[in-house]
mmCIF file of C-alpha atoms in Angstrom:
data_model
loop_
_atom_site.group_PDB
_atom_site.id
_atom_site.type_symbol
_atom_site.label_atom_id
_atom_site.label_comp_id
_atom_site.label_asym_id
_atom_site.label_seq_id
_atom_site.Cartn_x
_atom_site.Cartn_y
_atom_site.Cartn_z
ATOM 1 C CA MET A 303 0.167 27.993 4.143
ATOM 2 C CA LYS A 304 0.438 25.446 6.989
ATOM 3 C CA PHE A 305 2.937 27.661 8.808
ATOM 4 C CA LEU A 306 0.522 30.598 8.581
ATOM 5 C CA ARG A 307 -2.272 28.480 10.009
ATOM 6 C CA TYR A 308 -0.093 27.506 12.982
ATOM 7 C CA LEU A 309 0.644 31.182 13.574
ATOM 8 C CA LEU A 310 -3.111 31.754 13.787
ATOM 9 C CA TYR A 311 -3.496 29.126 16.542
ATOM 10 C CA PRO A 312 -4.318 31.718 19.266
ATOM 11 C CA PHE A 313 -7.253 32.931 17.167
ATOM 12 C CA ALA A 314 -8.484 29.322 16.899
ATOM 13 C CA ILE A 315 -8.526 29.118 20.708
ATOM 14 C CA ILE A 316 -10.589 32.310 20.872
ATOM 15 C CA TYR A 317 -12.908 30.970 18.159
ATOM 16 C CA ASP A 318 -13.331 27.741 20.147
ATOM 17 C CA LEU A 319 -14.230 29.705 23.265
ATOM 18 C CA VAL A 320 -16.819 31.820 21.450
ATOM 19 C CA THR A 321 -18.517 28.876 19.696
ATOM 20 C CA THR A 322 -18.461 26.763 22.864
ATOM 21 C CA ILE A 323 -20.172 29.512 24.894
ATOM 22 C CA ARG A 324 -22.704 29.983 22.088
ATOM 23 C CA ASN A 325 -23.539 26.269 22.028
ATOM 24 C CA PHE A 326 -23.761 26.158 25.826
ATOM 25 C CA PHE A 327 -26.256 29.031 25.855
ATOM 26 C CA PHE A 328 -28.394 27.202 23.292
ATOM 27 C CA ASN A 329 -28.143 23.946 25.262
ATOM 28 C CA VAL A 330 -29.303 25.511 28.550
ATOM 29 C CA GLY A 331 -31.978 27.716 27.001
ATOM 30 C CA VAL A 332 -30.382 31.155 27.337
ATOM 31 C CA PHE A 333 -30.555 31.427 23.543
ATOM 32 C CA LYS A 334 -33.965 30.494 22.139
ATOM 33 C CA GLN A 335 -34.472 27.464 19.892
ATOM 34 C CA THR A 336 -37.667 26.983 17.887
ATOM 35 C CA SER A 337 -39.020 23.494 17.256
ATOM 36 C CA PHE A 338 -41.802 22.455 14.902
ATOM 37 C CA ASN A 339 -44.430 19.711 14.887
ATOM 38 C CA THR A 340 -43.403 18.833 11.331
ATOM 39 C CA PRO A 341 -40.218 16.703 11.107
ATOM 40 C CA VAL A 342 -37.179 18.840 10.251
ATOM 41 C CA ILE A 343 -34.155 16.801 9.130
ATOM 42 C CA VAL A 344 -30.925 18.780 9.338
ATOM 43 C CA VAL A 345 -28.002 17.876 7.056
ATOM 44 C CA GLY A 346 -24.644 19.510 7.707
ATOM 45 C CA ASN A 347 -21.064 19.160 8.819
ATOM 46 C CA LEU A 348 -18.500 20.519 11.249
ATOM 47 C CA SER A 349 -16.013 21.602 8.595
ATOM 48 C CA VAL A 350 -16.146 24.133 5.777
ATOM 49 C CA GLY A 351 -17.132 22.851 2.327
ATOM 50 C CA GLY A 352 -16.778 19.726 0.256
ATOM 51 C CA THR A 353 -18.342 16.931 2.350
ATOM 52 C CA GLY A 354 -21.105 16.030 -0.121
ATOM 53 C CA LYS A 355 -24.164 17.779 1.326
ATOM 54 C CA THR A 356 -25.856 18.287 -2.056
ATOM 55 C CA PRO A 357 -25.885 14.610 -3.150
ATOM 56 C CA GLN A 358 -26.950 13.627 0.372
ATOM 57 C CA ILE A 359 -29.922 16.013 0.267
ATOM 58 C CA GLU A 360 -30.809 14.553 -3.127
ATOM 59 C CA TYR A 361 -30.555 11.036 -1.691
ATOM 60 C CA LEU A 362 -33.090 11.996 0.998
ATOM 61 C CA ILE A 363 -35.365 13.601 -1.596
ATOM 62 C CA ARG A 364 -35.399 10.384 -3.646
ATOM 63 C CA LEU A 365 -36.036 8.360 -0.496
ATOM 64 C CA LEU A 366 -38.969 10.457 0.713
ATOM 65 C CA LYS A 367 -40.664 12.275 -2.166
ATOM 66 C CA ASP A 368 -43.003 9.468 -3.246
ATOM 67 C CA THR A 369 -44.260 8.814 0.295
ATOM 68 C CA PHE A 370 -44.166 12.181 2.034
ATOM 69 C CA LYS A 371 -44.851 15.724 0.867
ATOM 70 C CA THR A 372 -41.259 16.947 0.939
ATOM 71 C CA ALA A 373 -39.710 20.411 1.017
ATOM 72 C CA VAL A 374 -36.125 21.675 1.119
ATOM 73 C CA LEU A 375 -35.004 24.876 2.805
ATOM 74 C CA SER A 376 -31.581 26.384 2.128
ATOM 75 C CA ARG A 377 -30.054 29.763 2.859
ATOM 76 C CA GLY A 378 -29.292 30.194 -0.865
ATOM 77 C CA TYR A 379 -25.591 30.885 -0.617
ATOM 78 C CA LYS A 380 -24.333 33.834 -2.735
ATOM 79 C CA ARG A 381 -27.809 34.675 -4.058
ATOM 80 C CA LYS A 382 -28.620 38.280 -4.898
ATOM 81 C CA THR A 383 -32.105 38.275 -3.364
ATOM 82 C CA GLU A 384 -32.925 38.612 0.327
ATOM 83 C CA GLY A 385 -35.420 37.096 2.721
ATOM 84 C CA TYR A 386 -37.805 34.241 2.010
ATOM 85 C CA VAL A 387 -38.160 33.069 -1.594
ATOM 86 C CA LEU A 388 -40.225 30.071 -2.716
ATOM 87 C CA LEU A 389 -38.680 28.841 -5.954
ATOM 88 C CA ASN A 390 -40.554 28.852 -9.235
ATOM 89 C CA GLU A 391 -39.708 28.435 -12.925
ATOM 90 C CA THR A 392 -38.652 32.061 -13.359
ATOM 91 C CA HIS A 393 -35.796 31.965 -10.854
ATOM 92 C CA SER A 394 -32.113 31.822 -11.760
ATOM 93 C CA ALA A 395 -29.093 30.720 -9.751
ATOM 94 C CA GLU A 396 -28.332 34.387 -9.067
ATOM 95 C CA ASP A 397 -31.818 34.744 -7.559
ATOM 96 C CA VAL A 398 -31.801 31.720 -5.263
ATOM 97 C CA GLY A 399 -28.375 30.032 -5.332
ATOM 98 C CA ASP A 400 -27.134 27.101 -7.391
ATOM 99 C CA GLU A 401 -27.947 24.203 -5.048
ATOM 100 C CA PRO A 402 -31.601 25.157 -4.370
ATOM 101 C CA LEU A 403 -32.155 25.703 -8.097
ATOM 102 C CA GLN A 404 -30.631 22.300 -8.804
ATOM 103 C CA TYR A 405 -33.072 20.631 -6.384
ATOM 104 C CA PHE A 406 -36.011 22.522 -7.876
ATOM 105 C CA LYS A 407 -35.181 21.652 -11.488
ATOM 106 C CA LYS A 408 -34.368 18.037 -10.760
ATOM 107 C CA PHE A 409 -37.385 17.057 -8.634
ATOM 108 C CA ASP A 410 -40.731 18.388 -9.815
ATOM 109 C CA THR A 411 -42.821 17.018 -6.926
ATOM 110 C CA ILE A 412 -41.055 18.847 -4.081
ATOM 111 C CA ASN A 413 -41.042 22.446 -2.875
ATOM 112 C CA VAL A 414 -37.810 24.393 -2.445
ATOM 113 C CA ALA A 415 -37.337 27.664 -0.601
ATOM 114 C CA VAL A 416 -34.452 29.838 0.527
ATOM 115 C CA ASN A 417 -34.122 31.971 3.624
ATOM 116 C CA ALA A 418 -31.090 32.815 5.759
ATOM 117 C CA ASN A 419 -33.480 33.013 8.721
ATOM 118 C CA ARG A 420 -34.342 29.326 8.957
ATOM 119 C CA VAL A 421 -37.093 29.791 11.572
ATOM 120 C CA GLU A 422 -38.863 32.286 9.327
ATOM 121 C CA GLY A 423 -38.232 30.074 6.288
ATOM 122 C CA ILE A 424 -39.751 26.976 7.893
ATOM 123 C CA THR A 425 -42.721 28.970 9.193
ATOM 124 C CA ASN A 426 -43.416 30.362 5.714
ATOM 125 C CA LEU A 427 -42.958 26.982 4.025
ATOM 126 C CA LEU A 428 -45.446 25.376 6.407
ATOM 127 C CA ALA A 429 -47.961 28.164 5.740
ATOM 128 C CA ASP A 430 -47.458 28.099 1.953
ATOM 129 C CA LYS A 431 -47.139 24.389 1.164
ATOM 130 C CA SER A 432 -47.871 22.306 4.314
ATOM 131 C CA PRO A 433 -44.998 19.818 3.774
ATOM 132 C CA GLU A 434 -44.896 16.604 5.808
ATOM 133 C CA VAL A 435 -41.098 16.774 6.134
ATOM 134 C CA ILE A 436 -38.567 19.571 5.651
ATOM 135 C CA LEU A 437 -34.934 18.968 4.733
ATOM 136 C CA LEU A 438 -32.698 21.700 6.129
ATOM 137 C CA ASP A 439 -29.603 22.072 3.954
ATOM 138 C CA ASP A 440 -26.257 22.964 5.582
ATOM 139 C CA ALA A 441 -27.698 24.009 8.946
ATOM 140 C CA PHE A 442 -25.850 21.974 11.574
ATOM 141 C CA GLN A 443 -24.609 25.191 13.238
ATOM 142 C CA HIS A 444 -27.942 26.996 12.832
ATOM 143 C CA ARG A 445 -29.020 26.397 16.425
ATOM 144 C CA LYS A 446 -32.025 28.748 16.370
ATOM 145 C CA VAL A 447 -33.944 25.871 14.779
ATOM 146 C CA LYS A 448 -34.344 22.742 16.890
ATOM 147 C CA GLY A 449 -34.296 20.041 14.242
ATOM 148 C CA SER A 450 -36.048 16.752 14.864
ATOM 149 C CA PHE A 451 -33.171 14.710 13.348
ATOM 150 C CA TYR A 452 -29.524 15.558 12.626
ATOM 151 C CA ILE A 453 -27.316 13.985 9.953
ATOM 152 C CA LEU A 454 -23.626 14.894 10.254
ATOM 153 C CA LEU A 455 -21.338 14.411 7.254
ATOM 154 C CA THR A 456 -17.582 13.942 7.488
ATOM 155 C CA LYS A 457 -15.268 13.160 4.587
ATOM 156 C CA PHE A 458 -13.359 9.862 4.446
ATOM 157 C CA ASP A 459 -9.940 11.428 3.883
ATOM 158 C CA ASP A 460 -10.574 14.498 6.065
ATOM 159 C CA LEU A 461 -12.433 13.366 9.202
ATOM 160 C CA PHE A 462 -13.476 16.038 11.683
ATOM 161 C CA THR A 463 -11.669 14.022 14.362
ATOM 162 C CA ASP A 464 -8.360 14.797 12.606
ATOM 163 C CA ASP A 465 -9.102 18.497 12.133
ATOM 164 C CA PHE A 466 -8.911 21.659 14.224
ATOM 165 C CA LEU A 467 -10.906 24.848 14.496
ATOM 166 C CA LEU A 468 -10.703 27.797 12.137
ATOM 167 C CA PRO A 469 -8.428 29.504 11.234
ATOM 168 C CA THR A 470 -5.798 26.856 12.117
ATOM 169 C CA GLY A 471 -7.969 24.058 10.747
ATOM 170 C CA ASN A 472 -11.300 23.852 8.899
ATOM 171 C CA LEU A 473 -13.771 23.192 11.716
ATOM 172 C CA ARG A 474 -16.683 25.584 12.217
ATOM 173 C CA GLU A 475 -17.059 24.441 15.815
ATOM 174 C CA SER A 476 -15.496 22.002 18.270
ATOM 175 C CA ARG A 477 -15.581 18.271 17.590
ATOM 176 C CA ARG A 478 -17.898 18.057 20.597
ATOM 177 C CA GLY A 479 -20.646 19.354 18.321
ATOM 178 C CA ALA A 480 -20.789 15.910 16.716
ATOM 179 C CA LYS A 481 -22.657 14.657 19.778
ATOM 180 C CA ARG A 482 -25.748 16.537 18.559
ATOM 181 C CA ALA A 483 -25.930 14.203 15.550
ATOM 182 C CA ASP A 484 -28.384 11.322 15.380
ATOM 183 C CA VAL A 485 -26.256 9.615 12.714
ATOM 184 C CA ILE A 486 -22.834 10.256 11.207
ATOM 185 C CA LEU A 487 -22.203 9.620 7.511
ATOM 186 C CA VAL A 488 -18.625 9.127 6.345
ATOM 187 C CA THR A 489 -18.755 10.449 2.788
ATOM 188 C CA LYS A 490 -16.664 10.109 -0.366
ATOM 189 C CA CYS A 491 -15.244 6.745 0.687
ATOM 190 C CA PRO A 492 -13.357 4.634 -1.862
ATOM 191 C CA GLU A 493 -15.662 2.210 -3.622
ATOM 192 C CA PHE A 494 -13.837 -0.781 -2.150
ATOM 193 C CA LEU A 495 -13.531 0.210 1.505
ATOM 194 C CA THR A 496 -11.503 -2.345 3.445
ATOM 195 C CA LYS A 497 -12.574 -3.735 6.797
ATOM 196 C CA GLY A 498 -9.395 -2.301 8.323
ATOM 197 C CA GLN A 499 -10.182 1.213 7.025
ATOM 198 C CA LYS A 500 -13.756 0.946 8.283
ATOM 199 C CA ASN A 501 -12.717 -0.252 11.745
ATOM 200 C CA LYS A 502 -10.122 2.505 12.098
ATOM 201 C CA ILE A 503 -12.679 5.209 11.305
ATOM 202 C CA GLU A 504 -15.328 3.686 13.565
ATOM 203 C CA SER A 505 -12.860 3.657 16.462
ATOM 204 C CA LYS A 506 -12.279 7.396 15.945
ATOM 205 C CA LEU A 507 -16.001 8.186 15.798
ATOM 206 C CA LYS A 508 -17.395 5.894 18.498
ATOM 207 C CA LYS A 509 -16.876 8.452 21.305
ATOM 208 C CA TYR A 510 -19.178 10.826 19.423
ATOM 209 C CA HIS A 511 -21.856 8.451 18.185
ATOM 210 C CA LYS A 512 -22.691 4.787 17.633
ATOM 211 C CA SER A 513 -24.683 5.085 14.381
ATOM 212 C CA VAL A 514 -22.062 5.442 11.639
ATOM 213 C CA PHE A 515 -22.677 4.819 7.931
ATOM 214 C CA PHE A 516 -20.238 4.777 5.015
ATOM 215 C CA THR A 517 -21.070 6.266 1.624
ATOM 216 C CA SER A 518 -19.319 6.924 -1.659
ATOM 217 C CA ILE A 519 -19.954 9.111 -4.682
ATOM 218 C CA SER A 520 -21.064 7.413 -7.891
ATOM 219 C CA TYR A 521 -21.049 9.256 -11.214
ATOM 220 C CA ASP A 522 -23.726 8.972 -13.876
ATOM 221 C CA GLY A 523 -22.900 6.647 -16.731
ATOM 222 C CA ILE A 524 -23.607 9.300 -19.349
ATOM 223 C CA THR A 525 -23.199 13.072 -19.546
ATOM 224 C CA SER A 526 -26.275 15.299 -19.624
ATOM 225 C CA GLY A 527 -26.917 18.690 -21.162
ATOM 226 C CA ALA A 528 -25.786 19.659 -24.668
ATOM 227 C CA LYS A 529 -24.138 16.309 -25.434
ATOM 228 C CA LYS A 530 -25.001 12.886 -24.089
ATOM 229 C CA VAL A 531 -21.769 10.896 -24.108
ATOM 230 C CA ALA A 532 -21.200 7.578 -22.339
ATOM 231 C CA ILE A 533 -18.448 7.842 -19.730
ATOM 232 C CA ASP A 534 -16.400 5.120 -21.400
ATOM 233 C CA GLU A 535 -16.533 7.141 -24.639
ATOM 234 C CA LEU A 536 -15.243 10.368 -23.071
ATOM 235 C CA LYS A 537 -11.656 9.220 -23.610
ATOM 236 C CA ASN A 538 -12.263 9.764 -27.321
ATOM 237 C CA TYR A 539 -13.099 13.439 -26.711
ATOM 238 C CA GLU A 540 -11.043 16.520 -25.994
ATOM 239 C CA VAL A 541 -12.660 17.967 -22.885
ATOM 240 C CA LEU A 542 -12.641 21.435 -21.374
ATOM 241 C CA LEU A 543 -13.549 20.931 -17.705
ATOM 242 C CA ILE A 544 -15.065 23.825 -15.738
ATOM 243 C CA THR A 545 -15.475 23.594 -11.959
ATOM 244 C CA GLY A 546 -16.649 26.057 -9.356
ATOM 245 C CA ILE A 547 -16.998 23.716 -6.375
ATOM 246 C CA ALA A 548 -15.178 23.414 -3.060
ATOM 247 C CA ASN A 549 -13.350 20.181 -3.881
ATOM 248 C CA PRO A 550 -13.063 19.117 -7.541
ATOM 249 C CA PHE A 551 -10.372 16.495 -6.795
ATOM 250 C CA PRO A 552 -12.706 13.429 -6.801
ATOM 251 C CA LEU A 553 -14.028 14.421 -10.250
ATOM 252 C CA LEU A 554 -10.499 14.966 -11.561
ATOM 253 C CA SER A 555 -9.441 11.553 -10.247
ATOM 254 C CA PHE A 556 -12.490 9.889 -11.797
ATOM 255 C CA LEU A 557 -11.834 11.404 -15.221
ATOM 256 C CA LYS A 558 -8.159 10.452 -15.065
ATOM 257 C CA GLU A 559 -9.084 6.876 -14.170
ATOM 258 C CA LYS A 560 -11.309 6.802 -17.253
ATOM 259 C CA GLY A 561 -8.435 8.021 -19.429
ATOM 260 C CA VAL A 562 -10.132 11.307 -20.303
ATOM 261 C CA ASN A 563 -7.974 14.027 -21.872
ATOM 262 C CA PHE A 564 -9.102 17.299 -20.303
ATOM 263 C CA LYS A 565 -8.021 20.850 -19.599
ATOM 264 C CA HIS A 566 -9.254 22.098 -16.239
ATOM 265 C CA LEU A 567 -10.394 25.665 -15.545
ATOM 266 C CA LYS A 568 -10.919 25.961 -11.790
ATOM 267 C CA TYR A 569 -13.008 28.640 -10.096
ATOM 268 C CA SER A 570 -14.008 29.238 -6.476
ATOM 269 C CA ASP A 571 -16.949 27.485 -4.835
ATOM 270 C CA HIS A 572 -20.380 28.861 -5.947
ATOM 271 C CA HIS A 573 -18.579 31.195 -8.346
ATOM 272 C CA HIS A 574 -20.719 33.684 -10.267
ATOM 273 C CA PHE A 575 -19.218 33.847 -13.756
ATOM 274 C CA THR A 576 -18.688 37.256 -15.340
ATOM 275 C CA GLU A 577 -19.271 37.967 -19.026
ATOM 276 C CA ASN A 578 -15.515 38.147 -19.556
ATOM 277 C CA GLU A 579 -15.031 34.757 -17.911
ATOM 278 C CA ILE A 580 -17.759 33.264 -20.105
ATOM 279 C CA GLU A 581 -15.983 34.620 -23.175
ATOM 280 C CA ASP A 582 -12.671 33.216 -21.916
ATOM 281 C CA ILE A 583 -14.265 29.770 -21.546
ATOM 282 C CA LYS A 584 -15.690 29.935 -25.057
ATOM 283 C CA ASP A 585 -12.312 31.052 -26.379
ATOM 284 C CA GLU A 586 -10.531 28.152 -24.666
ATOM 285 C CA PHE A 587 -13.080 25.749 -26.123
ATOM 286 C CA SER A 588 -12.552 27.136 -29.626
ATOM 287 C CA LYS A 589 -8.847 26.375 -29.281
ATOM 288 C CA LEU A 590 -9.521 22.647 -28.922
ATOM 289 C CA LYS A 591 -8.756 21.116 -32.336
ATOM 290 C CA SER A 592 -10.423 17.732 -32.050
ATOM 291 C CA SER A 593 -13.582 17.053 -34.057
ATOM 292 C CA LYS A 594 -14.887 15.397 -30.895
ATOM 293 C CA LYS A 595 -14.865 17.930 -28.084
ATOM 294 C CA LEU A 596 -17.150 19.146 -25.320
ATOM 295 C CA ILE A 597 -17.309 21.494 -22.359
ATOM 296 C CA LEU A 598 -17.929 19.484 -19.204
ATOM 297 C CA THR A 599 -18.901 20.778 -15.783
ATOM 298 C CA THR A 600 -20.542 19.661 -12.546
ATOM 299 C CA GLU A 601 -24.293 19.642 -12.118
ATOM 300 C CA LYS A 602 -24.045 22.446 -9.549
ATOM 301 C CA ASP A 603 -22.066 24.606 -11.972
ATOM 302 C CA TYR A 604 -24.392 23.729 -14.844
ATOM 303 C CA VAL A 605 -27.359 25.563 -13.301
ATOM 304 C CA ARG A 606 -25.232 28.737 -13.222
ATOM 305 C CA LEU A 607 -23.831 28.374 -16.743
ATOM 306 C CA GLU A 608 -26.484 26.688 -18.876
ATOM 307 C CA ASN A 609 -28.001 29.945 -20.126
ATOM 308 C CA SER A 610 -24.594 31.370 -21.054
ATOM 309 C CA ILE A 611 -22.861 28.447 -22.803
ATOM 310 C CA GLU A 612 -24.807 26.459 -25.393
ATOM 311 C CA GLU A 613 -22.272 23.641 -25.732
ATOM 312 C CA LEU A 614 -22.293 22.827 -21.995
ATOM 313 C CA SER A 615 -22.640 19.299 -20.644
ATOM 314 C CA PHE A 616 -22.480 18.044 -17.059
ATOM 315 C CA LEU A 617 -21.749 14.858 -15.156
ATOM 316 C CA GLY A 618 -24.225 14.085 -12.398
ATOM 317 C CA ILE A 619 -23.384 12.359 -9.111
ATOM 318 C CA GLN A 620 -25.268 10.407 -6.476
ATOM 319 C CA THR A 621 -24.623 9.209 -2.950
ATOM 320 C CA SER A 622 -24.253 5.421 -2.701
ATOM 321 C CA PHE A 623 -24.219 3.487 0.569
ATOM 322 C CA ILE A 624 -21.395 0.979 0.864
ATOM 323 C CA GLU A 625 -23.406 -1.032 3.384
ATOM 324 C CA LYS A 626 -26.456 -0.795 5.688
ATOM 325 C CA GLN A 627 -28.471 1.276 3.211
ATOM 326 C CA GLU A 628 -31.798 -0.239 4.238
ATOM 327 C CA GLU A 629 -30.988 0.350 7.906
ATOM 328 C CA PHE A 630 -30.375 4.033 7.203
ATOM 329 C CA ASN A 631 -33.546 4.297 5.089
ATOM 330 C CA SER A 632 -35.607 2.722 7.860
ATOM 331 C CA ILE A 633 -34.209 5.089 10.481
ATOM 332 C CA ILE A 634 -35.217 8.111 8.391
ATOM 333 C CA LYS A 635 -38.683 6.842 7.432
ATOM 334 C CA ASN A 636 -39.494 5.663 10.959
ATOM 335 C CA HIS A 637 -38.482 9.027 12.337
ATOM 336 C CA ILE A 638 -40.982 10.791 10.059
ATOM 337 C CA LYS A 639 -43.807 8.357 10.850
#
């Protein structure tokens, strides 16, 4: 696979040229950008998939929802509808996408909408619900909207500074794009980040931005859904694990650390499960012989599977700041005020 990517290096150079010209035209005003009086906080990354955008959006929702009328706009990846959709109780993951539905079900005081055309989506949201702040999910490269604040995510063990453009690497645009960020969040850090690790990363990122924060993923202490089982008790269960996310490795590592005995069925990111696949999952579960068993999945997968598998449970996650949490919170709140 690596050899193939090196062979594709010339295409990466062409891709770099195209994206660089595109960004230049936006920067100098050849391509139009639309700004809004309402604060629009953009969360995104330079690389494809798996940097922790969903828990970071949820962190911002928790931070803001009790003080500001908050809305989230997403494109609704892999949804079967088109155009602008304001979520309500009748919508499914197939209608609006798994992540927007997760936000909608989890936080009952916010508004969630989907639209691939972010300018149109924001305009409609403002007309429909008059939010005081809009969170724009996975839109760092969506330059047609001029966000008021940009949060760039980069993963601890896969920094954008160590990557290269598609198709040789995983970057959607040049590393230079990081300079558009107001803050950079290093995500999925180990819980006990050493000073040496922190300093090394900061030295790599300082040419792009001074405001760098370090976060990790923390898992809920108990499963949700069909069965509520304390994490420390999961080792007494036989577990069928279902994932359809970009990077399931942190979850696998967490379960192994907890001594959980599980069989893993892995599917592609945002996977829409067919009836045959649902039956295969149920069949695999029936083969587990333990009297204590459960089907476990991620929260993102749960919203796609909950109506098809009665025995389904999920393990929720949250973003946790390793340090300077209050500083980050103040930056965000002061920006909105």
